[in-house]
Short mmCIF file of C-alpha atoms in Angstrom, two decimals:
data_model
loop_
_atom_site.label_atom_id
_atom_site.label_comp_id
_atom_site.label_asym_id
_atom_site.label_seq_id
_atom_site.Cartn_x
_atom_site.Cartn_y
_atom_site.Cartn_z
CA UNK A 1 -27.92 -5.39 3.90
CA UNK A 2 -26.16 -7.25 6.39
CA UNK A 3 -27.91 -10.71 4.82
CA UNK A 4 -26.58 -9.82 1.27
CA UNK A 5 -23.23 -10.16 2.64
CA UNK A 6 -23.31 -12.98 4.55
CA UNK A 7 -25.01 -14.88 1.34
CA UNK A 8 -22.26 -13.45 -1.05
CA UNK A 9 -19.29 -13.99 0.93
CA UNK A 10 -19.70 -16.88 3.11
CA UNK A 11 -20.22 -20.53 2.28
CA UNK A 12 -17.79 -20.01 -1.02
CA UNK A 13 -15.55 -22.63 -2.29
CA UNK A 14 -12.94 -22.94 -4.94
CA UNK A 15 -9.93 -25.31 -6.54
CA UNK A 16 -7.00 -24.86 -7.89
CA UNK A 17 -5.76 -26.01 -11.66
CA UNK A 18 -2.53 -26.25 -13.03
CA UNK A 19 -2.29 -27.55 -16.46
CA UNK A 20 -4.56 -30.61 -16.33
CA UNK A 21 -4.51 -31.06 -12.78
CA UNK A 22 -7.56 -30.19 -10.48
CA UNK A 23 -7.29 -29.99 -6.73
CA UNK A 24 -10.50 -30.39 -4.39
CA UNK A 25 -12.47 -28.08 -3.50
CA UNK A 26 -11.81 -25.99 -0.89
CA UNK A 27 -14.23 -23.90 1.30
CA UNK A 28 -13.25 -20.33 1.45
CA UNK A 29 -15.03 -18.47 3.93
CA UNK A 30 -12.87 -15.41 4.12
CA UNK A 31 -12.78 -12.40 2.37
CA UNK A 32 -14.04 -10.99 -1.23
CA UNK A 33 -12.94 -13.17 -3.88
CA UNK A 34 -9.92 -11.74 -6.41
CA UNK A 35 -11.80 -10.49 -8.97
CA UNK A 36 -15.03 -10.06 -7.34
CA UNK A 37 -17.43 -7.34 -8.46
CA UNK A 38 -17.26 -5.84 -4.67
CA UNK A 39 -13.79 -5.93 -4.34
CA UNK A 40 -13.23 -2.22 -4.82
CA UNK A 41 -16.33 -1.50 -3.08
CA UNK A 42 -15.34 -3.44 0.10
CA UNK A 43 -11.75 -2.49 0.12
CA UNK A 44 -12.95 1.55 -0.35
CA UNK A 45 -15.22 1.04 2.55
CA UNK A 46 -12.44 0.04 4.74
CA UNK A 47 -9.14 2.29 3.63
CA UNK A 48 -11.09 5.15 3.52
CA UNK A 49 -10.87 5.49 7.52
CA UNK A 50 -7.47 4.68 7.46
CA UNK A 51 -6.96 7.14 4.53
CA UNK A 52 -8.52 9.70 6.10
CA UNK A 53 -6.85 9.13 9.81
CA UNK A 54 -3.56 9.13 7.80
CA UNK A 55 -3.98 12.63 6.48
CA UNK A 56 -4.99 14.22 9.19
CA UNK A 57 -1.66 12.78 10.89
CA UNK A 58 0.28 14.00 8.46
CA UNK A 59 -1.14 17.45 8.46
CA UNK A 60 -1.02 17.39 12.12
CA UNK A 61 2.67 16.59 11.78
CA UNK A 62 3.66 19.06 9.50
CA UNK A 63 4.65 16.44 6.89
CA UNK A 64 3.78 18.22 3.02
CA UNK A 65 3.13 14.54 1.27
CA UNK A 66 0.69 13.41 -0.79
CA UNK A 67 -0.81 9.91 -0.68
CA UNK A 68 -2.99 8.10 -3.42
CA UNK A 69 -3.84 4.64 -2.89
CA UNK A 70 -4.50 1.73 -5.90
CA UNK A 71 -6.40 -0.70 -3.11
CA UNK A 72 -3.23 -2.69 -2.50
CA UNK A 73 -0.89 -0.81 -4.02
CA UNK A 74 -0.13 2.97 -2.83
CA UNK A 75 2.22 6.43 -3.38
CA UNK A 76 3.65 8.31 -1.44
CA UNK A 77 4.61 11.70 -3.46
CA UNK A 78 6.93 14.24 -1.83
CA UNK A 79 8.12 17.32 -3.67
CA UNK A 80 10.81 19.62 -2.73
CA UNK A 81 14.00 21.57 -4.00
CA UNK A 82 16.14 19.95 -1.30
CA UNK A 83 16.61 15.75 -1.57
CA UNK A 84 17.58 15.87 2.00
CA UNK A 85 14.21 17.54 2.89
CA UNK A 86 12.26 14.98 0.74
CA UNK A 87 14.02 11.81 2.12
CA UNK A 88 13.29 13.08 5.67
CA UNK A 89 9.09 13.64 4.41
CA UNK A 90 9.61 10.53 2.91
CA UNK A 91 10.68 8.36 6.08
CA UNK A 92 8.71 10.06 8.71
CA UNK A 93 5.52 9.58 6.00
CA UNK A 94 6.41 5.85 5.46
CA UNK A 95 7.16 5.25 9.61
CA UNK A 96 3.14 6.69 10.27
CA UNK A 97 2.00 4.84 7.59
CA UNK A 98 3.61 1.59 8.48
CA UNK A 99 1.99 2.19 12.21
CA UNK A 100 -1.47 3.14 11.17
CA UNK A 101 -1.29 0.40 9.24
CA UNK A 102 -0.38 -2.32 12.07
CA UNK A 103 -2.65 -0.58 13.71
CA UNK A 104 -5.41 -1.55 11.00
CA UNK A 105 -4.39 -5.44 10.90
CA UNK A 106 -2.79 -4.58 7.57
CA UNK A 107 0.92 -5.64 6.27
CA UNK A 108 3.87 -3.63 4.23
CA UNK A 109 5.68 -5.59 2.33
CA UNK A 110 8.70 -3.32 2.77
CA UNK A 111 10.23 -5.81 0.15
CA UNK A 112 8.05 -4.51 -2.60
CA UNK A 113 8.70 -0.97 -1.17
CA UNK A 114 10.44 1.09 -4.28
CA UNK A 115 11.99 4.86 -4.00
CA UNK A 116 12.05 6.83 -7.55
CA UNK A 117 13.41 10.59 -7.75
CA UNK A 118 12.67 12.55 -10.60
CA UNK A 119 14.33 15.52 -11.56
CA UNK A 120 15.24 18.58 -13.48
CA UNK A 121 19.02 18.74 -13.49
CA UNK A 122 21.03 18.15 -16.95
CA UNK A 123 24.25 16.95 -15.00
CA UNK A 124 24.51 13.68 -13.49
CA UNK A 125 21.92 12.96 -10.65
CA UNK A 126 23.21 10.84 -7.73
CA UNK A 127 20.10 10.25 -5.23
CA UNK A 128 20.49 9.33 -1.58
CA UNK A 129 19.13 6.18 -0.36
CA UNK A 130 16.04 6.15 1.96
CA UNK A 131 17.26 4.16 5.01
CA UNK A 132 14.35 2.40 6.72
CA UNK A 133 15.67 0.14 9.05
CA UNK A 134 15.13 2.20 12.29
CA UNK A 135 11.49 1.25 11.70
CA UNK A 136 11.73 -2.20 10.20
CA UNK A 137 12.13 -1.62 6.69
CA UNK A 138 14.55 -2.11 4.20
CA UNK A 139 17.64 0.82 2.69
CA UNK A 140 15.59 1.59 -0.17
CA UNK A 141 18.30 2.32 -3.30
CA UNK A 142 16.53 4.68 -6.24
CA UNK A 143 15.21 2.27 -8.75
CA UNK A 144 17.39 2.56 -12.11
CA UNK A 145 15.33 4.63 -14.48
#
């Protein structure tokens, strides 16, 4: 087993084109190629420890969230009558997340982080911002919906 990935994933190389223009070939020697077949395989294989370390934190912590993860891409789903309540799941969810993933060798791009609210009221809806700076994150403002 060990052979097939060494053959499919080392001794790769690539180049770039933009319009007409061809640049050399590079070797690439790291990773599973975008695209690749194994790609969702691989990347399985290795989140599902994290995934599953990450949920039994939570649980341990008393924090009522629910995760679901699109390879590089995730949720984070909290659900409660009170905002307050939610926003406070929601940051101490994001902080062990944002550890246990340093601790993996693996990056947040609090940049691309986004906050949505949904809810039931008929009258006008004024969220609270997430604040995430006491770990290293951004404010996160509701996104306009």
């Amino acid at each position: 087993m060990a052979s097939f990935f060494t053959d499919y994933l080392v001794k790769r190389k690539t180049n770039y084109t933009w319009n007409k223009l061809y640049s050399p070939i590079f070797k690439v020697n790291v990773g599973v190629g975008q695209g690749s077949a194994l790609s969702p395989i691989l990347s399985a294989f290795y989140l599902s420890l994290f995934l599953y370390i990450l949920e039994k934190r939570l649980k341990n912590l008393k924090i009522s969230v629910s995760f679901i993860s699109f390879v590089d891409d995730g949720l984070i789903i909290s659900q409660n009558k009170l905002i307050v309540i939610s926003n406070s799941q929601l940051f101490c969810s994001y902080n062990v997340l944002s550890k246990l993933l340093d601790s993996f060798s693996l990056i947040v791009e609090h940049s691309k982080t986004d906050i949505f609210y949904f809810n039931r009221s008929h009258g006008i809806f004024n969220p609270l911002s997430l604040g995430l700076s006491a770990i290293g994150g951004p404010i996160l403002r509701p996104k306009d919906s």
